[in-house]
Short mmCIF file of C-alpha atoms in Angstrom, two decimals:
data_model
loop_
_atom_site.label_atom_id
_atom_site.label_comp_id
_atom_site.label_asym_id
_atom_site.label_seq_id
_atom_site.Cartn_x
_atom_site.Cartn_y
_atom_site.Cartn_z
CA MET A 2 14.24 -5.55 2.59
CA LEU A 3 16.82 -7.55 4.83
CA ALA A 4 15.54 -5.45 8.09
CA ARG A 5 12.34 -4.87 7.32
CA ILE A 6 12.31 -8.27 7.36
CA ALA A 7 13.59 -8.26 10.30
CA ARG A 8 11.46 -5.98 12.41
CA MET A 9 9.11 -8.51 11.19
CA ARG A 10 10.06 -11.08 13.04
CA PHE A 11 10.89 -9.04 15.81
CA ALA A 12 7.18 -8.18 16.23
CA TRP A 13 5.85 -11.66 16.31
CA LEU A 14 7.98 -13.13 18.54
CA GLY A 15 6.67 -10.01 20.90
CA ALA A 16 3.17 -10.62 19.90
CA ILE A 17 3.40 -14.43 21.00
CA PHE A 18 5.60 -13.76 24.55
CA LEU A 19 2.12 -11.09 25.23
CA ALA A 20 0.30 -13.28 25.34
CA ALA A 21 1.90 -16.12 26.97
CA CYS A 22 2.12 -13.80 29.69
CA GLY A 23 -1.71 -13.11 29.53
CA GLY A 24 -1.16 -9.30 27.38
CA GLY A 25 -2.67 -9.23 24.43
CA GLY A 26 -6.51 -9.28 23.98
CA GLY A 27 -7.26 -11.42 27.27
CA ALA A 28 -7.67 -10.07 30.70
CA PRO A 29 -5.33 -9.50 32.98
CA ALA A 30 -4.52 -12.18 35.57
CA ALA A 31 -6.23 -11.56 39.18
CA VAL A 32 -3.24 -9.75 41.50
CA PRO A 33 -4.23 -10.55 45.23
CA PHE A 34 -4.26 -7.68 47.56
CA THR A 35 -4.77 -6.77 51.10
CA VAL A 36 -7.89 -4.48 53.06
CA ALA A 37 -7.66 -2.73 56.17
CA VAL A 38 -10.03 -0.20 57.18
CA GLN A 39 -8.18 4.16 57.08
CA SER A 40 -11.05 4.85 59.28
CA GLN A 41 -13.41 3.69 61.49
CA PRO A 42 -17.66 3.74 60.92
CA SER A 43 -18.48 6.39 63.64
CA ASP A 44 -21.68 5.62 66.50
CA ALA A 45 -24.93 7.54 64.53
CA LEU A 46 -28.62 8.28 64.48
CA ALA A 47 -31.25 5.26 63.33
CA GLY A 48 -31.89 6.49 59.00
CA GLU A 49 -29.72 8.67 59.21
CA THR A 50 -26.90 7.85 56.53
CA LEU A 51 -23.27 7.41 58.89
CA ALA A 52 -20.36 9.65 58.71
CA PRO A 53 -18.17 8.33 56.08
CA PHE A 54 -15.36 5.96 56.51
CA ARG A 55 -12.32 4.65 54.45
CA VAL A 56 -10.55 1.89 53.46
CA ARG A 57 -6.99 1.08 52.51
CA ALA A 58 -6.10 -1.64 49.61
CA GLU A 59 -2.90 -0.78 47.54
CA GLU A 60 -2.10 -1.64 44.56
CA ALA A 61 -5.97 -2.44 43.90
CA ASN A 62 -6.48 1.22 42.16
CA GLY A 63 -9.62 0.00 40.09
CA ARG A 64 -10.37 -2.71 41.62
CA THR A 65 -13.75 -3.27 44.89
CA VAL A 66 -13.95 -3.62 47.58
CA THR A 67 -17.85 -5.36 48.70
CA LEU A 68 -18.97 -4.20 52.40
CA SER A 69 -21.84 -6.18 54.53
CA LEU A 70 -23.08 -7.03 58.64
CA ALA A 71 -20.37 -8.82 60.16
CA GLU A 72 -22.62 -8.97 63.65
CA ARG A 73 -26.30 -7.13 63.95
CA GLY A 74 -24.38 -6.96 67.52
CA THR A 75 -27.38 -6.46 70.10
CA LEU A 76 -30.70 -6.06 67.21
CA PRO A 77 -33.21 -7.72 68.60
CA ALA A 78 -34.63 -11.07 67.09
CA GLY A 79 -36.37 -10.37 64.00
CA ARG A 80 -35.91 -6.28 63.26
CA VAL A 81 -34.80 -5.65 59.51
CA ASP A 82 -31.23 -4.16 60.33
CA GLY A 83 -32.29 -1.89 57.34
CA LEU A 84 -28.79 -1.81 55.98
CA THR A 85 -28.45 0.27 52.26
CA GLY A 86 -26.05 2.80 51.04
CA THR A 87 -23.58 2.12 47.98
CA LEU A 88 -22.53 -1.47 49.45
CA ARG A 89 -19.91 -2.60 46.47
CA ARG A 90 -17.08 0.85 46.11
CA VAL A 91 -13.37 1.42 43.57
CA VAL A 92 -10.55 1.78 45.08
CA ARG A 93 -9.48 4.59 43.86
CA ASP A 94 -5.00 5.81 45.05
CA GLY A 95 -5.27 2.88 46.60
CA PHE A 96 -8.99 3.69 49.07
CA ALA A 97 -11.91 3.15 48.76
CA THR A 98 -14.79 6.07 50.69
CA PHE A 99 -18.18 4.89 52.62
CA ASP A 100 -19.88 8.54 52.35
CA ASP A 101 -23.64 6.97 52.06
CA ILE A 102 -24.22 4.61 54.55
CA ARG A 103 -27.82 3.79 56.39
CA LEU A 104 -28.88 1.20 59.13
CA THR A 105 -32.71 1.55 60.67
CA GLY A 106 -32.25 -1.23 63.45
CA ALA A 107 -30.60 0.79 66.53
CA ALA A 108 -28.73 -1.95 68.69
CA GLU A 109 -25.06 -1.51 70.31
CA GLY A 110 -22.57 -3.95 68.34
CA TYR A 111 -22.38 -3.63 65.58
CA ARG A 112 -19.43 -4.53 62.74
CA PHE A 113 -19.02 -4.10 59.16
CA ARG A 114 -16.96 -6.63 57.09
CA ILE A 115 -14.20 -5.93 53.84
CA ALA A 116 -12.81 -7.26 51.68
CA GLY A 117 -11.45 -7.43 48.23
CA GLY A 118 -8.66 -9.32 46.73
CA GLY A 119 -8.51 -11.90 48.58
CA SER A 120 -8.25 -10.91 52.04
CA GLU A 121 -11.36 -8.67 54.98
CA VAL A 122 -11.04 -7.42 57.57
CA VAL A 123 -13.86 -6.61 60.42
CA THR A 124 -14.92 -2.94 61.13
CA ASP A 125 -14.50 -2.38 64.90
CA ALA A 126 -17.47 -2.18 67.35
CA PHE A 127 -20.43 0.49 66.36
CA THR A 128 -23.54 1.63 68.14
CA ILE A 129 -26.99 2.90 66.11
CA ARG A 130 -28.54 5.13 68.56
CA ALA A 131 -32.79 5.20 68.05
CA SER A 132 -34.04 8.36 66.91
CA ASP A 133 -36.45 10.68 68.68
CA ALA A 134 -39.51 9.25 69.50
CA PHE A 135 -42.36 9.21 66.20
CA ARG A 136 -45.62 7.32 67.81
CA LEU A 137 -46.40 4.78 69.98
CA ALA A 138 -47.09 1.25 69.84
CA PHE A 139 -48.26 -1.83 71.58
CA PHE A 140 -44.77 -4.26 72.25
CA THR A 141 -48.37 -6.80 73.40
CA SER A 142 -51.21 -6.60 72.33
CA PRO A 143 -54.28 -7.73 74.86
CA GLY A 144 -55.29 -11.65 74.52
CA ASP A 145 -59.41 -12.32 74.16
CA THR A 146 -60.57 -12.81 77.86
CA PRO A 147 -63.08 -13.45 79.36
CA ALA A 148 -66.13 -11.21 80.41
CA GLY A 149 -65.64 -9.93 84.13
CA SER A 150 -61.69 -11.79 84.14
CA ALA A 151 -58.72 -9.67 84.34
CA MET A 152 -57.29 -8.96 81.69
CA ASP A 153 -53.13 -9.55 80.97
CA PRO A 154 -50.92 -6.55 80.96
CA PHE A 155 -50.38 -5.07 78.43
CA LEU A 156 -47.06 -2.98 77.17
CA VAL A 157 -47.58 0.08 75.71
CA ALA A 158 -43.48 1.49 73.70
CA TYR A 159 -42.56 4.70 72.52
CA VAL A 160 -40.79 3.75 69.26
CA ASP A 161 -39.30 6.05 66.29
CA ARG A 162 -40.22 5.80 62.30
CA PHE A 163 -38.36 2.91 62.14
CA ASP A 164 -40.30 1.18 65.28
CA ASN A 165 -37.40 1.68 67.61
CA LEU A 166 -37.75 1.59 71.14
CA VAL A 167 -37.10 5.47 72.51
CA GLU A 168 -36.04 4.24 75.83
CA GLY A 169 -35.47 8.39 77.09
CA ALA A 170 -39.51 9.31 76.52
CA THR A 171 -41.29 10.81 79.44
CA ALA A 172 -44.65 11.95 78.57
CA THR A 173 -47.98 10.09 80.07
CA VAL A 174 -49.73 7.39 77.98
CA THR A 175 -53.48 7.14 77.85
CA VAL A 176 -55.09 4.19 76.11
CA ASP A 177 -58.41 4.24 75.52
CA VAL A 178 -60.36 1.57 73.79
CA SER A 179 -61.45 1.79 69.29
CA GLY A 180 -63.24 -0.03 67.17
CA PHE A 181 -66.25 -0.91 68.32
CA ASP A 182 -69.82 0.46 70.06
CA ALA A 183 -69.76 1.15 73.15
CA PHE A 184 -73.22 0.58 72.97
CA GLY A 185 -73.51 -1.94 70.59
CA ARG A 186 -74.76 -4.62 72.83
CA GLU A 187 -78.40 -6.11 73.67
CA LEU A 188 -79.88 -6.84 77.12
CA LEU A 189 -82.86 -7.69 78.84
CA LEU A 190 -83.92 -6.02 82.27
CA HIS A 191 -84.75 -9.68 85.11
CA ALA A 192 -86.70 -8.73 87.85
CA ASN A 193 -87.17 -12.05 89.82
CA ALA A 194 -88.54 -13.30 92.08
CA ASP A 195 -86.33 -12.15 95.18
CA THR A 196 -87.65 -9.10 93.38
CA LEU A 197 -83.94 -7.80 91.95
CA PHE A 198 -83.31 -6.28 88.60
CA GLU A 199 -80.25 -7.48 86.95
CA LEU A 200 -78.91 -7.40 83.16
CA VAL A 201 -79.08 -10.80 81.25
CA ASP A 202 -76.20 -10.17 78.28
CA THR A 203 -78.45 -11.45 74.93
CA ARG A 204 -75.32 -13.73 73.91
CA GLY A 205 -75.00 -14.72 77.26
CA PRO A 206 -74.50 -17.01 79.97
CA PHE A 207 -74.24 -13.75 81.53
CA THR A 208 -76.08 -11.20 84.16
CA THR A 209 -74.88 -8.44 85.98
CA PRO A 210 -74.83 -9.02 89.61
CA PRO A 211 -78.17 -8.58 90.99
CA GLU A 212 -80.08 -4.94 91.79
CA ALA A 213 -82.46 -4.69 94.70
CA ASP A 214 -84.37 -1.25 94.56
CA LEU A 215 -87.34 -3.22 95.95
CA PRO A 216 -90.43 -2.21 93.64
CA PRO A 217 -93.50 -2.52 96.43
CA GLY A 218 -94.61 -6.39 96.03
CA ARG A 219 -93.29 -8.83 93.62
CA VAL A 220 -92.94 -7.56 89.90
CA GLU A 221 -94.94 -9.82 87.44
CA ALA A 222 -94.25 -7.70 84.27
CA LEU A 223 -92.21 -5.49 82.30
CA ALA A 224 -91.97 -3.31 79.13
CA PHE A 225 -89.64 -0.70 77.86
CA ASP A 226 -90.52 2.53 76.64
CA GLU A 227 -87.76 3.25 73.72
CA ASP A 228 -89.38 6.02 71.79
CA ASP A 229 -90.07 8.09 74.54
CA THR A 230 -89.05 7.82 78.71
CA GLN A 231 -86.46 5.46 78.32
CA LEU A 232 -87.46 4.02 81.77
CA ALA A 233 -88.40 0.15 82.36
CA TRP A 234 -91.96 -0.02 83.48
CA GLY A 235 -93.85 -2.11 85.81
CA THR A 236 -96.28 -4.03 87.73
CA THR A 237 -96.69 -6.15 90.64
CA GLU A 238 -99.05 -9.17 92.03
CA ASP A 239 -100.92 -5.77 94.64
CA ARG A 240 -101.61 -4.19 91.53
CA THR A 241 -98.71 -1.79 91.84
CA LEU A 242 -97.55 0.60 88.20
CA PHE A 243 -93.84 2.13 88.69
CA SER A 244 -91.22 3.13 86.96
CA TYR A 245 -87.57 1.67 87.17
CA ASP A 246 -84.85 3.65 85.96
CA PRO A 247 -81.86 1.29 84.29
CA VAL A 248 -79.61 3.44 83.59
CA LEU A 249 -78.80 5.26 86.91
CA GLY A 250 -79.60 2.47 89.12
CA GLY A 251 -82.14 2.71 91.88
CA GLY A 252 -85.25 4.91 90.59
CA VAL A 253 -87.67 2.92 91.04
CA VAL A 254 -91.30 5.08 91.59
CA VAL A 255 -94.25 4.29 92.24
CA ARG A 256 -97.33 5.67 89.57
CA GLY A 257 -100.09 3.95 91.08
CA THR A 258 -102.50 1.12 91.40
CA LEU A 259 -104.30 -0.65 88.99
CA THR A 260 -107.60 -2.10 89.38
CA ARG A 261 -106.15 -5.26 87.91
CA ARG A 262 -103.33 -7.59 87.72
CA TYR A 263 -100.82 -7.95 84.89
CA LYS A 264 -98.96 -10.63 83.22
CA GLY A 265 -97.44 -8.98 79.89
CA LEU A 266 -97.51 -5.65 78.84
CA TYR A 267 -95.72 -3.47 75.86
CA PHE A 268 -95.70 -0.40 74.40
CA ALA A 269 -96.89 0.76 70.95
CA ASP A 270 -97.11 4.30 69.73
CA GLY A 271 -96.31 5.81 72.51
CA VAL A 272 -98.91 3.83 74.50
CA LEU A 273 -98.54 0.84 77.11
CA TRP A 274 -100.94 -1.57 77.66
CA GLY A 275 -101.10 -4.50 79.43
CA LEU A 276 -102.71 -8.72 78.96
CA PRO A 277 -103.50 -9.13 82.07
CA HIS A 278 -103.79 -12.38 84.50
CA SER A 279 -107.12 -13.07 83.90
CA GLY A 280 -109.81 -11.90 80.87
CA ALA A 281 -109.02 -12.21 76.95
CA ALA A 282 -108.25 -8.51 76.28
CA GLU A 283 -106.13 -5.81 76.53
CA HIS A 284 -105.90 -2.42 78.44
CA ALA A 285 -104.63 0.76 77.69
CA ILE A 286 -103.17 2.05 80.66
CA ASP A 287 -101.94 5.80 81.36
CA ILE A 288 -98.66 5.67 82.47
CA ALA A 289 -99.44 9.81 84.68
CA THR A 290 -102.53 8.13 86.79
CA ALA A 291 -101.97 4.31 87.03
CA ASP A 292 -105.75 4.49 85.14
CA ASP A 293 -106.27 1.31 83.51
CA THR A 294 -110.18 1.73 82.66
CA SER A 295 -110.95 4.58 81.12
CA GLY A 296 -108.82 3.76 77.59
CA GLY A 297 -110.71 0.81 76.69
CA SER A 298 -110.45 -2.48 76.30
CA PHE A 299 -109.94 -4.81 72.86
CA PRO A 300 -110.19 -8.33 72.65
CA ILE A 301 -107.70 -11.19 71.28
CA ASP A 302 -110.08 -13.57 69.51
CA LEU A 303 -108.63 -17.44 68.76
CA PRO A 304 -111.17 -18.79 67.25
CA GLY A 305 -112.24 -21.41 68.85
CA THR A 306 -109.52 -21.33 71.85
CA SER A 307 -111.41 -20.01 75.68
CA ILE A 308 -108.42 -17.19 76.81
CA LEU A 309 -107.69 -17.80 80.25
CA GLY A 310 -106.11 -14.67 80.95
CA PHE A 311 -101.67 -13.58 80.26
CA ARG A 312 -98.54 -15.49 80.65
CA GLY A 313 -96.51 -12.80 79.06
CA ALA A 314 -96.64 -10.13 75.42
CA ALA A 315 -93.78 -8.99 72.95
CA VAL A 316 -94.18 -7.33 70.06
CA ASP A 317 -92.48 -8.06 67.18
CA PRO A 318 -90.96 -4.73 65.62
CA VAL A 319 -90.28 -5.60 61.92
CA THR A 320 -94.46 -6.47 61.63
CA GLY A 321 -96.01 -4.04 64.83
CA ASP A 322 -97.93 -8.06 65.73
CA LEU A 323 -97.42 -8.73 68.84
CA PHE A 324 -96.52 -12.02 70.56
CA VAL A 325 -98.80 -13.16 73.87
CA ALA A 326 -98.40 -16.37 76.00
CA ALA A 327 -101.62 -17.28 76.06
CA ASP A 328 -103.57 -19.36 79.52
CA THR A 329 -105.87 -21.85 77.74
CA GLY A 330 -106.48 -24.56 81.29
CA GLY A 331 -103.81 -26.79 79.37
CA ALA A 332 -100.59 -27.13 81.54
CA THR A 333 -98.65 -24.76 79.54
CA PRO A 334 -99.69 -21.52 77.61
CA LEU A 335 -99.92 -21.21 74.11
CA LEU A 336 -97.81 -18.67 71.97
CA LEU A 337 -100.11 -17.08 70.31
CA GLU A 338 -99.45 -14.05 66.79
CA VAL A 339 -101.88 -11.22 67.17
CA ASP A 340 -102.28 -8.38 64.21
CA LEU A 341 -103.14 -5.16 64.68
CA ASP A 342 -107.06 -6.22 64.08
CA ASN A 343 -106.36 -8.67 67.44
CA ASN A 344 -106.63 -11.83 65.22
CA ALA A 345 -104.63 -14.24 66.94
CA ARG A 346 -102.43 -17.12 65.22
CA SER A 347 -101.83 -20.21 67.98
CA ARG A 348 -98.25 -21.12 66.35
CA GLY A 349 -97.77 -24.26 69.59
CA THR A 350 -96.43 -24.88 72.78
CA LEU A 351 -94.91 -23.76 75.16
CA ALA A 352 -93.40 -26.88 76.54
CA GLU A 353 -91.00 -25.28 79.48
CA GLY A 354 -93.91 -22.73 80.05
CA CYS A 355 -93.80 -18.77 80.35
CA ALA A 356 -93.42 -16.32 82.54
CA SER A 357 -92.38 -13.41 80.44
CA LEU A 358 -92.08 -12.43 76.80
CA ALA A 359 -89.69 -10.26 75.42
CA THR A 360 -88.54 -9.43 71.53
CA VAL A 361 -84.96 -8.43 70.40
CA LEU A 362 -84.53 -6.62 66.98
CA ASP A 363 -80.23 -7.52 66.58
CA ASN A 364 -79.24 -6.04 62.56
CA GLU A 365 -83.08 -6.14 61.31
CA ARG A 366 -83.46 -9.82 62.31
CA VAL A 367 -86.08 -9.91 64.99
CA THR A 368 -85.57 -12.56 67.82
CA LEU A 369 -88.16 -14.29 70.67
CA TYR A 370 -87.68 -13.84 73.96
CA ALA A 371 -88.85 -16.03 76.75
CA ALA A 372 -88.35 -16.60 80.86
CA SER A 373 -89.85 -19.60 82.62
CA PRO A 374 -90.86 -19.90 85.43
CA GLY A 375 -89.26 -22.03 88.29
CA PRO A 376 -88.01 -24.72 89.55
CA ASP A 377 -84.76 -23.59 87.50
CA PRO A 378 -86.01 -20.87 85.49
CA ALA A 379 -83.94 -20.03 82.78
CA LEU A 380 -83.74 -17.70 79.61
CA HIS A 381 -84.82 -19.46 76.32
CA THR A 382 -85.36 -18.08 72.58
CA VAL A 383 -88.15 -18.99 71.11
CA ASP A 384 -89.52 -20.35 66.98
CA PRO A 385 -92.10 -17.04 66.43
CA LEU A 386 -93.84 -19.93 64.22
CA THR A 387 -93.44 -23.42 65.45
CA ALA A 388 -93.43 -21.99 69.90
CA ARG A 389 -89.58 -24.36 69.36
CA MET A 390 -88.15 -22.93 73.31
CA THR A 391 -84.23 -23.47 73.70
CA LEU A 392 -82.23 -22.79 76.39
CA VAL A 393 -79.77 -19.99 76.83
CA GLN A 394 -79.00 -19.55 80.68
CA ARG A 395 -80.43 -19.64 83.72
CA LEU A 396 -81.62 -17.35 85.42
CA GLY A 397 -82.16 -15.95 89.27
CA GLY A 398 -84.36 -16.09 91.15
CA ASP A 399 -86.84 -19.37 92.56
CA ASP A 400 -90.41 -20.02 91.56
CA GLU A 401 -91.67 -18.03 91.40
CA ALA A 402 -93.08 -15.37 88.72
CA GLN A 403 -90.87 -14.41 86.24
CA ALA A 404 -89.94 -10.55 84.28
CA LEU A 405 -88.68 -9.99 81.20
CA THR A 406 -88.72 -7.37 78.89
CA TYR A 407 -86.12 -6.17 75.97
CA LEU A 408 -84.63 -3.22 77.60
CA PHE A 409 -81.93 -0.59 74.89
CA PRO A 410 -78.46 -0.91 73.84
CA ALA A 411 -76.16 -1.26 76.76
CA PRO A 412 -73.05 0.58 77.07
CA ILE A 413 -70.04 -2.43 77.73
CA ASP A 414 -68.27 -1.10 81.26
CA ILE A 415 -64.52 -1.57 81.73
CA LEU A 416 -63.77 -2.30 85.68
CA ASP A 417 -60.83 -1.50 87.50
CA LEU A 418 -59.66 0.50 84.78
CA GLN A 419 -56.42 2.07 84.51
CA LEU A 420 -55.85 4.30 82.31
CA GLU A 421 -52.90 6.05 82.73
CA ALA A 422 -48.85 5.49 83.18
CA ASP A 423 -45.78 7.13 83.03
CA PRO A 424 -43.19 5.01 80.40
CA VAL A 425 -39.58 3.20 82.37
CA ASP A 426 -36.89 2.96 79.47
CA GLY A 427 -39.43 3.95 77.14
CA ILE A 428 -42.22 1.35 78.01
CA ALA A 429 -45.56 1.62 79.36
CA ARG A 430 -48.02 -1.23 81.64
CA ILE A 431 -51.50 -0.78 81.43
CA GLY A 432 -53.33 -4.20 83.33
CA GLY A 433 -56.10 -5.76 85.62
CA TRP A 434 -58.79 -4.24 82.50
CA ARG A 435 -61.79 -5.90 83.60
CA TRP A 436 -64.62 -6.19 80.87
CA ASN A 437 -68.80 -6.41 82.43
CA LEU A 438 -70.16 -7.49 79.08
CA MET A 439 -68.92 -9.99 76.45
CA VAL A 440 -68.09 -7.89 72.67
CA GLU A 441 -66.51 -8.93 69.63
CA GLY A 442 -63.44 -7.10 67.68
CA VAL A 443 -62.31 -4.70 70.19
CA ARG A 444 -59.27 -2.52 69.83
CA LEU A 445 -57.11 -0.36 72.01
CA VAL A 446 -55.58 3.27 71.03
CA ALA A 447 -52.68 4.99 72.90
CA ASP A 448 -52.63 9.21 73.01
CA ALA A 449 -49.35 10.78 74.18
CA ALA A 450 -48.73 14.27 73.48
CA GLY A 451 -46.48 14.97 69.87
CA LEU A 452 -46.90 11.53 68.72
CA GLN A 453 -48.28 9.41 66.61
CA PRO A 454 -50.62 7.16 68.39
CA GLY A 455 -51.17 2.83 68.71
CA PHE A 456 -53.43 1.01 67.85
CA SER A 457 -53.46 -2.40 69.28
CA ASN A 458 -54.57 -5.71 67.70
CA PRO A 459 -58.18 -6.68 67.44
CA PHE A 460 -59.77 -9.47 69.90
CA ASP A 461 -62.33 -10.28 71.99
CA ILE A 462 -63.69 -9.87 75.13
CA THR A 463 -65.79 -14.17 75.83
CA ALA A 464 -68.86 -15.47 77.37
CA PRO A 465 -67.37 -16.81 80.67
CA ASP A 466 -67.01 -19.69 82.94
CA THR A 467 -70.15 -19.27 84.95
CA SER A 468 -70.27 -23.56 86.01
CA PHE A 469 -68.16 -22.32 89.60
CA THR A 470 -71.18 -22.40 92.67
CA VAL A 471 -70.88 -21.28 96.05
CA SER A 472 -72.53 -23.03 98.83
CA PHE A 473 -72.07 -22.34 103.14
CA ALA A 474 -68.91 -24.52 104.62
CA ARG A 475 -71.81 -25.51 106.39
CA SER A 476 -75.76 -26.06 106.95
CA GLU A 477 -75.74 -24.89 110.68
CA GLN A 478 -74.21 -23.47 113.71
CA THR A 479 -74.66 -23.14 117.59
CA ILE A 480 -73.28 -20.51 118.97
CA THR A 481 -73.12 -19.14 122.88
CA SER A 482 -72.56 -15.41 122.22
CA ARG A 483 -75.30 -13.55 119.24
CA SER A 484 -71.76 -12.52 117.46
CA GLY A 485 -70.31 -14.80 115.25
CA SER A 486 -69.11 -15.54 110.83
CA PHE A 487 -69.93 -17.84 108.39
CA GLU A 488 -68.17 -19.07 105.85
CA LEU A 489 -68.97 -18.85 101.40
CA VAL A 490 -66.82 -21.63 99.91
CA ALA A 491 -66.47 -21.45 96.14
CA SER A 492 -66.42 -24.97 94.05
CA ALA A 493 -62.76 -23.68 92.16
CA ALA A 494 -60.98 -20.76 92.12
CA ALA A 495 -62.75 -17.87 89.67
CA PRO A 496 -61.37 -15.85 86.90
CA HIS A 497 -63.03 -13.06 88.12
CA ALA A 498 -64.96 -11.99 91.18
CA LEU A 499 -67.53 -13.92 91.95
CA THR A 500 -70.79 -11.72 93.48
CA VAL A 501 -72.91 -13.43 96.64
CA LEU A 502 -75.69 -12.24 97.59
CA VAL A 503 -76.47 -13.41 101.19
CA ASP A 504 -80.82 -12.58 101.78
CA ASP A 505 -80.36 -9.94 99.14
CA VAL A 506 -77.39 -8.27 100.89
CA ALA A 507 -73.96 -8.16 97.64
CA ARG A 508 -70.60 -10.47 99.53
CA THR A 509 -67.33 -10.56 96.76
CA ILE A 510 -65.28 -14.21 96.47
CA PRO A 511 -62.40 -12.31 95.07
CA PRO A 512 -60.25 -13.99 91.93
CA GLY A 513 -57.98 -16.54 92.56
CA THR A 514 -59.64 -17.28 96.26
CA THR A 515 -62.17 -20.62 96.71
CA ARG A 516 -63.30 -18.97 100.76
CA LEU A 517 -64.89 -15.56 102.44
CA THR A 518 -65.94 -15.22 106.11
CA VAL A 519 -68.82 -13.56 106.44
CA PRO A 520 -69.64 -12.06 110.63
CA PHE A 521 -73.16 -11.61 111.77
CA THR A 522 -74.53 -10.33 114.95
CA LEU A 523 -78.19 -11.91 116.06
CA GLY A 524 -80.87 -9.06 117.47
CA ALA A 525 -81.49 -8.89 121.27
CA ALA A 526 -84.97 -10.87 120.99
CA GLU A 527 -83.38 -13.24 118.20
CA ASN A 528 -82.63 -17.21 118.68
CA GLU A 529 -82.94 -19.01 115.36
CA ARG A 530 -81.71 -17.40 112.44
CA THR A 531 -81.25 -19.14 109.03
CA PHE A 532 -79.34 -17.37 105.70
CA ARG A 533 -79.53 -18.11 102.48
CA ILE A 534 -77.53 -17.68 99.31
CA THR A 535 -80.16 -15.51 97.21
CA GLY A 536 -77.46 -15.66 93.93
CA VAL A 537 -74.33 -15.88 92.67
CA SER A 538 -73.15 -13.59 89.63
CA LEU A 539 -70.88 -15.43 87.46
CA GLY A 540 -71.89 -18.77 88.97
CA GLY A 541 -74.17 -21.25 90.48
CA THR A 542 -75.82 -21.44 94.25
CA GLY A 543 -73.94 -25.02 95.60
CA ALA A 544 -75.50 -27.59 97.18
CA THR A 545 -75.97 -26.49 101.19
CA ALA A 546 -77.40 -22.98 100.22
CA LEU A 547 -78.49 -22.80 103.75
CA HIS A 548 -77.05 -21.28 107.52
CA THR A 549 -79.32 -21.87 110.09
CA VAL A 550 -76.94 -20.83 113.34
CA ARG A 551 -78.97 -20.71 116.61
CA PHE A 552 -78.07 -19.24 120.03
CA MET A 553 -77.28 -21.53 123.50
CA PRO A 554 -75.99 -19.07 125.58
#
């Protein structure tokens, strides 16, 4: 009995002793330990598992050590290192092994921090290399650029599936346009008083450089045969009927002589109709023979008003009604809407005058345009219900007749085009593009053999700055030999080329410059000659538009 009691006392005292030392049911006290790298992490490819590496931690079995990044090395700012795997490991037999660690960001100088037991250690530096090229990416995407101006260079890079730059790529990069209709812009064909054709952007201000095709006589009316010949047809003040190829350029073909002058032309059901300079009836015109007498004439009736002649015509492509500018003897013509029975209704006075009319259908919405005559000819939109005119942009030419017609959805061209480039250190540089028209939501696509293509962010080609003017440096000069030169001066250095017509001959002032010297030679019997600026593409004519040269030996 006494021995039994003694044993119980001993057990009770032992329990008190263990409790005081942290034994019994409580957790054991934390025992510090140190960590050291047994084997260092080695170089690897992005996205691949690193070779296993070990950390030594003596007297720490069952305890954990934690891995994190100490240094990201040369990883570019904003890039993701992509560290994945088991980042906490249990120490067994004095070691913790990390065998499933991956990094997706390629860089030199990575270091891991491994901590446990109140101490930490940093590994040696190692490198994650880019994997094989997987696709193309725009390192810099094009930004909004005015039409006619040089686009800032953009960079296309070879990248792996984790967007790391692959510097060893060698295949040529090809860049093309994606994401918009290349024939989605509406243009008007304008024949100015200097017998030059130019394409006018209806979302202006923009006109292409005038093209000198010189039909016989001043052009008075134009119409585009959208459904049949795809040609523009025109009449002149000497009653000539001609066709013009607006796609290929040039191609003016005289078709014959008409019996009267026409100031308005339009196509309906494949037939060309003309509204005469004098008279109140429209006439059918045979485009093969220029016969305007056998097809019949149809009077346009406006009750209570005498129509003396016309100044323009255009068909409403939705209703089939005809818009005409009618001369009734007043200072400015009336806008008439004529139904299919040739009954006319006045919509009001065209306050800025009218030399021609055109309609454009854009997403089922019809817009009516008018070209007003000089002394400062301009393109206007016209409210078809009130005849109210709103200025769009100035037109080339002077105060004589202006002819205008809807043309067709015109191609958007890229000038100074560089399509291909070889990569340097995995990056291809594309630059120098210029666009001839405005367009919204453009995207570029880059291709290279065997790789997924890359796409740029959307950007816009915006309206150019057309405030620049060009003048002669002086109004006159005297020369003692028959050869000399004159100088053209721009009001400021433009970001785009300024095409200047001097006596209808094109001269170009390059982007970023303000002066151009032009040589000339007088003829053997020519003692005086006056040069004239007849037009400026993407700009206007300055104060000194004439330059007179006098020969005095």
